[in-house]
Short mmCIF file of C-alpha atoms in Angstrom, two decimals:
data_model
loop_
_atom_site.label_atom_id
_atom_site.label_comp_id
_atom_site.label_asym_id
_atom_site.label_seq_id
_atom_site.Cartn_x
_atom_site.Cartn_y
_atom_site.Cartn_z
CA MET A 1 20.86 -8.33 16.81
CA LEU A 2 19.43 -4.77 16.40
CA MET A 3 22.42 -2.46 17.51
CA THR A 4 20.24 0.61 18.35
CA SER A 5 16.65 0.68 19.43
CA LEU A 6 14.09 1.68 17.10
CA ASP A 7 11.30 4.39 17.23
CA ILE A 8 8.27 2.42 17.55
CA SER A 9 5.87 5.35 17.33
CA ASN A 10 3.13 5.47 14.63
CA ASN A 11 5.75 6.71 12.28
CA TYR A 12 8.47 4.27 13.19
CA ASN A 13 10.81 5.71 10.61
CA ILE A 14 14.44 4.43 11.09
CA ASP A 15 16.98 7.32 11.21
CA PRO A 16 20.19 6.28 9.26
CA ASP A 17 22.08 8.71 11.32
CA ASN A 18 21.11 7.05 14.61
CA VAL A 19 20.41 3.38 13.57
CA GLN A 20 22.99 1.72 11.53
CA THR A 21 21.80 -1.80 11.37
CA LEU A 22 18.83 -4.12 11.46
CA GLY A 23 19.86 -7.73 11.75
CA ARG A 24 22.82 -8.03 9.63
CA TYR A 25 21.66 -5.26 7.23
CA GLN A 26 23.42 -1.95 7.26
CA ILE A 27 20.98 0.84 6.51
CA ILE A 28 21.69 3.43 3.74
CA CYS A 29 18.52 5.31 3.23
CA GLN A 30 14.88 5.24 2.95
CA LEU A 31 13.44 4.26 -0.56
CA GLY A 32 9.77 4.47 0.02
CA GLN A 33 6.76 3.93 2.44
CA GLY A 34 3.56 2.44 2.03
CA ALA A 35 0.71 1.11 4.19
CA THR A 36 2.26 -1.92 5.40
CA GLY A 37 5.68 -0.77 6.08
CA ILE A 38 8.95 1.34 5.09
CA VAL A 39 11.32 0.21 2.46
CA TYR A 40 15.08 1.06 3.01
CA LEU A 41 18.16 0.48 0.73
CA VAL A 42 20.58 -1.60 2.97
CA TRP A 43 23.89 -3.28 2.44
CA ASP A 44 24.12 -7.03 2.98
CA PRO A 45 27.70 -7.44 4.08
CA PHE A 46 27.22 -11.51 3.90
CA ILE A 47 26.65 -11.42 0.06
CA ARG A 48 28.07 -7.98 -0.36
CA ARG A 49 25.40 -6.15 -2.30
CA ASN A 50 22.74 -3.61 -1.94
CA VAL A 51 19.16 -5.18 -1.19
CA ALA A 52 15.76 -3.42 -0.61
CA LEU A 53 14.55 -4.07 3.06
CA LYS A 54 10.89 -3.93 3.88
CA VAL A 55 10.26 -3.14 7.63
CA ALA A 56 6.87 -3.68 9.28
CA LYS A 57 5.84 -3.09 12.86
CA THR A 58 4.57 -6.27 14.35
CA GLU A 59 1.55 -5.55 16.30
CA THR A 60 0.53 -9.09 17.32
CA ASP A 61 2.22 -12.44 17.36
CA LYS A 62 -0.30 -13.35 14.91
CA PHE A 63 0.74 -10.66 12.54
CA ARG A 64 4.46 -11.80 13.03
CA GLU A 65 3.58 -15.32 12.37
CA ASN A 66 1.64 -14.63 9.09
CA PHE A 67 4.26 -12.11 7.99
CA LEU A 68 6.98 -14.66 8.10
CA ALA A 69 4.78 -17.41 6.62
CA GLU A 70 3.63 -15.39 3.69
CA ALA A 71 7.41 -14.09 3.23
CA GLN A 72 8.42 -17.77 2.96
CA SER A 73 5.75 -18.42 0.42
CA ALA A 74 6.83 -15.41 -1.56
CA GLY A 75 10.32 -16.51 -1.41
CA ARG A 76 9.52 -19.76 -3.27
CA LEU A 77 8.60 -17.53 -6.46
CA SER A 78 11.35 -17.16 -8.97
CA HIS A 79 10.45 -15.23 -12.28
CA PRO A 80 12.06 -12.41 -14.08
CA ASN A 81 8.97 -10.22 -13.65
CA ILE A 82 8.85 -10.74 -9.91
CA VAL A 83 11.13 -9.12 -7.40
CA ALA A 84 13.04 -11.69 -5.60
CA VAL A 85 12.77 -12.26 -1.90
CA TYR A 86 16.16 -13.24 -0.12
CA ASP A 87 15.47 -13.32 3.39
CA ALA A 88 13.01 -12.57 6.15
CA GLY A 89 13.23 -12.28 9.86
CA SER A 90 12.16 -10.20 13.17
CA GLU A 91 13.84 -7.91 15.57
CA ASN A 92 11.97 -6.61 18.64
CA ASP A 93 8.86 -5.12 17.51
CA PHE A 94 9.59 -5.35 13.84
CA CYS A 95 9.47 -7.79 11.06
CA TYR A 96 11.54 -7.38 7.79
CA ILE A 97 11.80 -8.90 4.30
CA ALA A 98 15.04 -8.62 2.17
CA MET A 99 14.19 -8.10 -1.43
CA GLU A 100 16.12 -7.57 -4.75
CA TYR A 101 16.83 -4.02 -5.22
CA ILE A 102 15.64 -2.57 -8.39
CA LYS A 103 17.21 0.70 -9.74
CA GLY A 104 14.36 2.68 -11.32
CA ALA A 105 10.95 3.95 -10.50
CA THR A 106 7.43 2.57 -9.72
CA LEU A 107 4.50 2.72 -12.29
CA GLU A 108 3.05 5.20 -9.97
CA ASN A 109 5.05 7.89 -11.52
CA PHE A 110 3.71 7.34 -14.84
CA CYS A 111 -0.04 7.62 -13.90
CA ARG A 112 -0.31 11.46 -14.29
CA LYS A 113 -1.29 12.95 -17.49
CA GLU A 114 1.80 15.14 -17.78
CA ASN A 115 3.96 12.10 -17.40
CA LEU A 116 2.32 9.11 -19.23
CA LEU A 117 4.36 6.51 -20.89
CA PRO A 118 3.84 6.07 -24.60
CA PRO A 119 1.08 3.42 -25.06
CA ASN A 120 3.38 0.86 -26.42
CA LYS A 121 5.57 1.13 -23.39
CA GLY A 122 2.82 1.12 -21.11
CA LEU A 123 1.42 -2.09 -22.68
CA GLU A 124 4.71 -3.84 -22.66
CA ALA A 125 5.15 -3.05 -18.76
CA ILE A 126 1.56 -4.65 -18.27
CA LEU A 127 2.43 -7.62 -20.38
CA GLU A 128 5.38 -8.43 -18.42
CA VAL A 129 3.10 -7.89 -15.03
CA CYS A 130 0.68 -10.48 -16.78
CA LYS A 131 3.75 -13.02 -17.12
CA GLY A 132 4.59 -12.55 -13.46
CA LEU A 133 1.12 -12.95 -12.22
CA GLU A 134 0.38 -15.87 -14.41
CA TYR A 135 3.46 -17.72 -13.10
CA ALA A 136 2.46 -16.72 -9.42
CA HIS A 137 -1.07 -18.02 -9.91
CA ARG A 138 0.16 -21.31 -11.31
CA GLU A 139 2.08 -21.51 -7.98
CA GLY A 140 -1.16 -20.94 -6.08
CA VAL A 141 -0.33 -17.33 -5.05
CA ILE A 142 -2.61 -14.49 -5.18
CA HIS A 143 -1.06 -11.02 -4.87
CA ARG A 144 -4.22 -9.20 -3.67
CA ASP A 145 -2.58 -5.85 -3.79
CA ILE A 146 -1.82 -5.17 -7.33
CA LYS A 147 -1.37 -1.30 -7.94
CA PRO A 148 1.23 1.07 -9.65
CA SER A 149 3.34 1.38 -6.56
CA ASN A 150 3.79 -2.21 -6.42
CA ILE A 151 5.14 -2.58 -10.02
CA LEU A 152 8.65 -1.43 -10.50
CA LEU A 153 10.17 -0.35 -13.82
CA ASN A 154 13.87 -1.31 -14.10
CA LEU A 155 16.37 1.18 -15.89
CA ASP A 156 16.14 -1.32 -18.99
CA GLY A 157 12.28 -0.85 -19.04
CA SER A 158 11.49 -4.22 -17.66
CA ALA A 159 8.57 -4.61 -15.10
CA LYS A 160 8.70 -6.34 -11.77
CA ILE A 161 5.97 -7.01 -9.46
CA THR A 162 6.83 -6.45 -5.60
CA ASP A 163 5.07 -7.00 -2.27
CA PHE A 164 4.08 -10.46 -2.75
CA GLY A 165 3.65 -12.08 0.56
CA VAL A 166 3.04 -8.77 2.29
CA ALA A 167 -0.17 -8.38 0.40
CA GLN A 168 -1.14 -11.91 1.01
CA MET A 169 -1.25 -11.50 4.88
CA THR A 170 -2.74 -8.03 4.73
CA ASP A 171 -6.11 -7.67 6.17
CA ARG A 172 -8.67 -6.80 3.45
CA THR A 173 -11.75 -6.97 5.67
CA PHE A 174 -13.13 -3.52 5.63
CA THR A 175 -15.28 -2.64 8.33
CA THR A 176 -14.48 0.45 10.30
CA SER A 177 -10.98 0.87 9.22
CA ILE A 178 -9.47 0.82 5.79
CA ARG A 179 -5.73 0.60 4.99
CA GLY A 180 -4.55 3.09 2.36
CA THR A 181 -6.75 4.11 -0.57
CA PRO A 182 -8.44 1.08 -2.12
CA HIS A 183 -8.65 2.03 -5.83
CA TYR A 184 -7.49 -1.26 -6.99
CA LEU A 185 -9.76 -3.57 -4.97
CA SER A 186 -12.09 -6.00 -6.64
CA PRO A 187 -15.86 -5.90 -5.94
CA GLU A 188 -15.41 -9.33 -4.22
CA GLN A 189 -12.69 -8.08 -1.79
CA VAL A 190 -14.90 -5.10 -0.88
CA LYS A 191 -17.59 -7.48 -0.17
CA ASP A 192 -15.31 -9.74 1.74
CA GLU A 193 -16.12 -12.52 -0.58
CA ILE A 194 -13.79 -15.30 -1.93
CA VAL A 195 -10.71 -13.99 -3.54
CA SER A 196 -9.41 -15.68 -6.68
CA PHE A 197 -6.93 -15.13 -9.50
CA GLN A 198 -9.66 -12.76 -11.18
CA SER A 199 -9.11 -10.45 -8.21
CA ASP A 200 -5.58 -9.54 -9.35
CA ILE A 201 -6.94 -9.32 -12.86
CA PHE A 202 -9.51 -6.76 -11.77
CA ALA A 203 -6.65 -4.82 -10.09
CA LEU A 204 -4.51 -5.01 -13.18
CA GLY A 205 -7.20 -3.68 -15.39
CA CYS A 206 -7.54 -0.70 -12.93
CA VAL A 207 -3.70 -0.15 -13.38
CA LEU A 208 -3.90 -0.32 -17.12
CA TYR A 209 -6.75 2.21 -17.05
CA GLU A 210 -4.75 4.62 -14.96
CA ILE A 211 -1.49 4.42 -17.02
CA LEU A 212 -3.41 4.90 -20.39
CA ALA A 213 -5.99 7.61 -19.15
CA GLY A 214 -3.73 9.41 -16.51
CA GLU A 215 -6.62 9.14 -13.88
CA LYS A 216 -8.06 6.37 -11.70
CA ALA A 217 -10.88 4.19 -12.89
CA PHE A 218 -12.73 4.61 -9.68
CA PRO A 219 -11.87 7.94 -8.26
CA GLY A 220 -13.55 9.33 -4.86
CA GLU A 221 -13.22 11.93 -2.22
CA ASN A 222 -12.78 9.18 0.36
CA SER A 223 -12.25 5.48 0.65
CA TYR A 224 -16.08 4.71 1.08
CA GLY A 225 -16.87 6.66 -1.83
CA VAL A 226 -14.38 4.58 -3.90
CA LEU A 227 -15.67 1.36 -2.63
CA TYR A 228 -19.23 2.16 -3.77
CA LYS A 229 -17.96 3.09 -7.27
CA ILE A 230 -16.02 -0.22 -7.41
CA THR A 231 -19.21 -2.33 -6.59
CA SER A 232 -21.89 -0.08 -8.14
CA THR A 233 -20.70 1.93 -11.10
CA GLU A 234 -18.64 1.75 -14.34
CA PRO A 235 -15.63 3.95 -15.23
CA ARG A 236 -16.07 6.19 -18.19
CA SER A 237 -14.33 5.09 -21.43
CA ILE A 238 -10.79 5.75 -21.80
CA LEU A 239 -11.54 6.70 -25.32
CA SER A 240 -13.43 9.67 -23.84
CA ILE A 241 -10.23 10.87 -22.30
CA ARG A 242 -7.70 9.72 -25.09
CA SER A 243 -9.24 9.59 -28.42
CA ASP A 244 -5.96 8.58 -29.92
CA LEU A 245 -6.07 5.17 -28.32
CA PRO A 246 -7.56 2.25 -30.21
CA LYS A 247 -10.77 0.80 -29.24
CA VAL A 248 -9.44 -2.71 -28.50
CA LEU A 249 -7.78 -1.17 -25.47
CA ASP A 250 -11.08 0.08 -24.16
CA GLU A 251 -12.52 -3.33 -24.54
CA ILE A 252 -9.66 -4.99 -22.83
CA VAL A 253 -9.77 -2.80 -19.79
CA ARG A 254 -13.56 -3.15 -19.52
CA LYS A 255 -13.33 -6.91 -19.53
CA ALA A 256 -10.46 -6.95 -17.01
CA ILE A 257 -12.67 -4.87 -14.59
CA ARG A 258 -16.07 -6.64 -14.89
CA LYS A 259 -17.84 -6.81 -11.64
CA ASP A 260 -18.52 -10.62 -12.00
CA PRO A 261 -15.21 -12.42 -11.77
CA SER A 262 -16.52 -15.13 -14.22
CA GLU A 263 -16.97 -12.38 -16.83
CA ARG A 264 -13.32 -11.27 -16.64
CA TYR A 265 -10.27 -12.87 -18.26
CA GLN A 266 -9.95 -16.25 -16.74
CA SER A 267 -6.08 -16.14 -16.72
CA CYS A 268 -3.43 -13.48 -17.01
CA ALA A 269 -2.11 -15.44 -20.09
CA GLU A 270 -5.45 -14.83 -21.71
CA MET A 271 -5.46 -11.15 -20.94
CA ALA A 272 -1.73 -10.98 -22.14
CA ALA A 273 -2.85 -12.51 -25.57
CA GLU A 274 -5.26 -9.88 -26.21
CA LEU A 275 -2.79 -6.99 -24.98
CA ASP A 276 -0.13 -8.45 -27.37
CA VAL A 277 -2.75 -8.04 -30.36
CA ALA A 278 -3.27 -4.33 -29.36
CA LEU A 279 0.33 -3.70 -28.97
CA ARG A 280 1.13 -4.91 -32.53
CA GLY A 281 -1.69 -2.64 -33.67
CA ILE A 282 -0.02 0.45 -32.08
CA VAL A 283 3.50 -0.47 -33.31
CA ALA A 284 2.22 -1.25 -36.92
CA SER A 285 2.01 2.54 -37.96
CA PRO A 286 2.60 3.65 -41.40
CA ARG A 287 6.19 4.78 -40.38
CA ASN A 288 6.96 1.31 -38.87
CA LEU A 289 5.39 -0.48 -41.89
CA GLU A 290 7.79 1.52 -44.30
CA LYS A 291 10.75 0.57 -42.03
CA SER A 292 9.63 -3.13 -42.16
CA LYS A 293 10.22 -3.20 -45.78
CA GLU A 294 13.68 -1.95 -45.46
CA VAL A 295 14.63 -4.36 -42.94
CA ALA A 296 13.09 -7.34 -44.83
CA ASP A 297 16.34 -7.19 -46.92
CA TYR A 298 18.47 -7.93 -43.93
CA PHE A 299 16.12 -10.78 -42.66
CA GLN A 300 16.43 -12.57 -45.98
CA ASN A 301 20.11 -13.23 -45.23
CA LEU A 302 19.35 -15.05 -42.02
CA SER A 303 19.03 -18.89 -42.07
CA PHE A 304 15.53 -19.03 -40.41
CA PHE A 305 14.07 -17.04 -43.18
CA ALA A 306 15.81 -18.81 -46.23
CA ASP A 307 12.55 -19.83 -47.69
CA PHE A 308 10.62 -16.67 -47.15
CA LYS A 309 9.98 -14.15 -49.89
CA LYS A 310 10.61 -10.41 -49.24
CA GLU A 311 6.82 -9.53 -49.46
CA GLN A 312 6.11 -12.27 -46.66
CA LEU A 313 8.89 -10.95 -44.66
CA SER A 314 7.59 -7.39 -44.89
CA GLU A 315 4.11 -8.50 -43.68
CA LEU A 316 5.68 -10.52 -40.86
CA THR A 317 7.97 -7.66 -39.70
CA ALA A 318 5.06 -5.27 -39.65
CA LEU A 319 3.30 -7.20 -37.14
CA ALA A 320 6.03 -8.90 -35.23
CA ASN A 321 7.54 -7.48 -32.06
CA ILE A 322 11.18 -6.74 -32.26
CA VAL A 323 12.80 -6.50 -28.91
CA LYS A 324 16.40 -5.71 -27.64
CA PHE A 325 17.74 -7.77 -24.62
CA PRO A 326 21.06 -6.37 -22.77
CA GLY A 327 23.68 -8.89 -21.88
CA GLY A 328 22.62 -11.15 -18.96
CA LYS A 329 18.84 -10.37 -19.29
CA VAL A 330 16.72 -13.55 -19.04
CA VAL A 331 14.49 -13.99 -22.05
CA ALA A 332 12.82 -17.20 -21.19
CA SER A 333 12.66 -19.04 -17.81
CA GLU A 334 12.51 -22.92 -16.91
CA GLY A 335 9.10 -24.05 -16.05
CA GLU A 336 7.24 -20.91 -17.76
CA ILE A 337 4.43 -21.81 -19.92
CA ASP A 338 4.28 -19.49 -22.86
CA ASP A 339 3.15 -19.50 -26.47
CA THR A 340 6.14 -17.45 -27.62
CA PHE A 341 9.24 -18.34 -29.39
CA TYR A 342 12.07 -16.24 -30.61
CA ILE A 343 14.24 -15.76 -33.58
CA ILE A 344 17.65 -14.16 -33.10
CA LEU A 345 18.28 -11.16 -35.43
CA SER A 346 21.47 -10.37 -34.02
CA GLY A 347 23.76 -11.44 -31.21
CA GLN A 348 23.46 -14.81 -29.29
CA VAL A 349 21.83 -16.47 -26.30
CA LYS A 350 23.10 -18.98 -23.67
CA VAL A 351 20.86 -21.97 -22.67
CA ARG A 352 21.10 -23.16 -19.17
CA LYS A 353 19.79 -26.18 -17.31
CA GLY A 354 20.11 -25.83 -13.67
CA GLU A 355 23.75 -24.56 -13.25
CA LYS A 356 24.90 -26.07 -16.50
CA ASP A 357 25.34 -24.23 -19.84
CA ILE A 358 23.97 -26.61 -22.36
CA ALA A 359 23.91 -24.57 -25.68
CA THR A 360 24.83 -21.19 -27.42
CA ILE A 361 22.41 -20.29 -30.07
CA GLY A 362 23.33 -17.46 -32.46
CA THR A 363 21.98 -14.97 -35.12
CA GLY A 364 19.52 -16.69 -37.57
CA GLU A 365 18.52 -19.31 -35.20
CA CYS A 366 15.34 -19.68 -33.08
CA PHE A 367 14.53 -20.99 -29.64
CA GLY A 368 11.50 -21.77 -27.56
CA GLU A 369 9.92 -23.57 -30.45
CA MET A 370 9.46 -26.71 -28.41
CA ALA A 371 7.36 -25.06 -25.80
CA PHE A 372 5.52 -23.25 -28.55
CA LEU A 373 4.71 -26.52 -30.47
CA GLY A 374 3.97 -28.68 -27.38
CA GLY A 375 2.25 -26.40 -25.19
CA GLN A 376 4.55 -27.48 -22.30
CA PRO A 377 6.67 -25.76 -19.74
CA ARG A 378 9.96 -24.55 -20.91
CA VAL A 379 12.69 -26.91 -19.99
CA ALA A 380 15.79 -24.35 -19.45
CA ASN A 381 16.61 -20.83 -18.83
CA VAL A 382 17.74 -18.67 -21.76
CA ALA A 383 19.72 -15.31 -21.35
CA ALA A 384 21.17 -13.01 -23.65
CA GLU A 385 24.84 -13.21 -24.09
CA GLY A 386 25.90 -9.74 -24.75
CA ASP A 387 23.31 -7.38 -26.37
CA CYS A 388 20.86 -9.19 -28.81
CA VAL A 389 17.91 -8.32 -31.08
CA LEU A 390 15.17 -10.88 -31.18
CA MET A 391 11.90 -11.18 -33.13
CA LYS A 392 9.15 -12.28 -30.78
CA ILE A 393 6.51 -14.49 -32.36
CA THR A 394 3.32 -15.65 -30.62
CA ALA A 395 0.60 -18.04 -31.51
CA ALA A 396 -1.91 -15.16 -31.82
CA LEU A 397 0.54 -13.56 -34.49
CA LEU A 398 0.88 -16.88 -36.50
CA GLN A 399 -3.04 -17.01 -36.66
CA LYS A 400 -2.97 -13.54 -38.32
CA LEU A 401 -0.60 -14.57 -40.87
CA PRO A 402 -1.54 -16.33 -44.13
CA ASP A 403 -1.41 -20.23 -44.07
CA SER A 404 1.64 -20.09 -46.51
CA VAL A 405 3.53 -17.99 -44.21
CA GLY A 406 2.64 -20.30 -41.37
CA LEU A 407 3.80 -23.30 -43.29
CA LEU A 408 7.20 -21.59 -43.71
CA PHE A 409 7.60 -21.40 -40.05
CA PHE A 410 6.99 -25.03 -39.36
CA ARG A 411 9.46 -25.90 -42.25
CA SER A 412 12.09 -23.73 -40.41
CA PHE A 413 11.39 -25.59 -37.12
CA ALA A 414 11.71 -28.86 -38.72
CA ARG A 415 15.16 -27.86 -40.39
CA THR A 416 16.21 -26.46 -37.09
CA LEU A 417 15.34 -29.68 -35.07
CA VAL A 418 17.23 -31.70 -37.56
CA GLN A 419 20.31 -29.61 -37.51
CA ARG A 420 20.30 -29.63 -33.71
CA LEU A 421 19.80 -33.44 -33.83
CA SER A 422 22.60 -34.03 -36.23
CA LYS A 423 24.90 -31.71 -34.23
CA ASN A 424 24.13 -33.73 -31.01
CA LEU A 425 25.06 -36.95 -32.69
CA GLU A 426 28.19 -35.64 -34.12
CA GLU A 427 29.33 -34.41 -30.67
CA ARG A 428 28.45 -37.94 -29.15
CA ASN A 429 30.44 -39.72 -31.75
#
């Protein structure tokens, strides 16, 4: 029950000094405000943790019905790059959604020229958004409101998409009233045509443009000017704004924001594959190439690379993405379809099936190879057990390497599978 009545004026802010609770949630402070509601930091006494509570005024019964139905739909999504939805409800003239509280900032903070992320960090964030969207699309959910303020960057640098569900039910029929500034709407949304997964890809292309260029792809003095540009003009090349960026990034952005949905990337996975190639090109600078020769000595001592020559390892480490995961961080999720596998350079990971721990994998071993080889959904969750450093290998990377190096990978896969099978047989006996 709402303990103190809310101000339901157009501003409808909740004053934490006068209103202490909404449902069971104890209001602490306001975190942000958007076109569809206000987000508060609240305390959930039932599960004893802070959560983010999005509050929206229910103008009609239909709005309330759609809000709660879409919140339930969003609650079914479970992915490391999607903000989790815990609960939804309504009190008097308000609906609310309780969500995972992320300590960090939105990508909107890094869209100004004076505060841009390094290109590799920006691409890493967009890659994670691609993963979250690919999962949502496979579940039949279209976000419809991808924009920098709906992408959260955690303190560890990971990206999470928020406002699923709320975006689904938001009225996107632009007649005489436009909600917010529609810089990220696709042409088909503007024209009130059929919306598809490619609509999210268009919006993500606009976000990528903005975090690289420091300005919007489709600027305008008012909403109608923006809508005209979205449907009728092309943005200027990001290379004319930042000559230090590789040409491939301009090509990726342009493909993502094509006017015709059929000419865009047909999936977020397809877009992610090209972003991954671009990221490796940025990371493989002369300084990093020199560093890769130094670390090749270390890699030769790992069991996975037992058959690799030093020259082959130097070439591999110049292209591969080496990532660090803090303890408890999920690396791979059950049900996820991904062409990525990992080699543990230091530390170890825990493999979980449902609520059961089924294996611990340590330094020099690999995981994710079965999903990589078979193209099937991952069958378990994998999380870092303490800080660990991993080498991330994709199918696109293997295609760039010489055939001789590719064969060594498959030989190491075979050796790993034999060792695990032997270990399982010993444990059963």
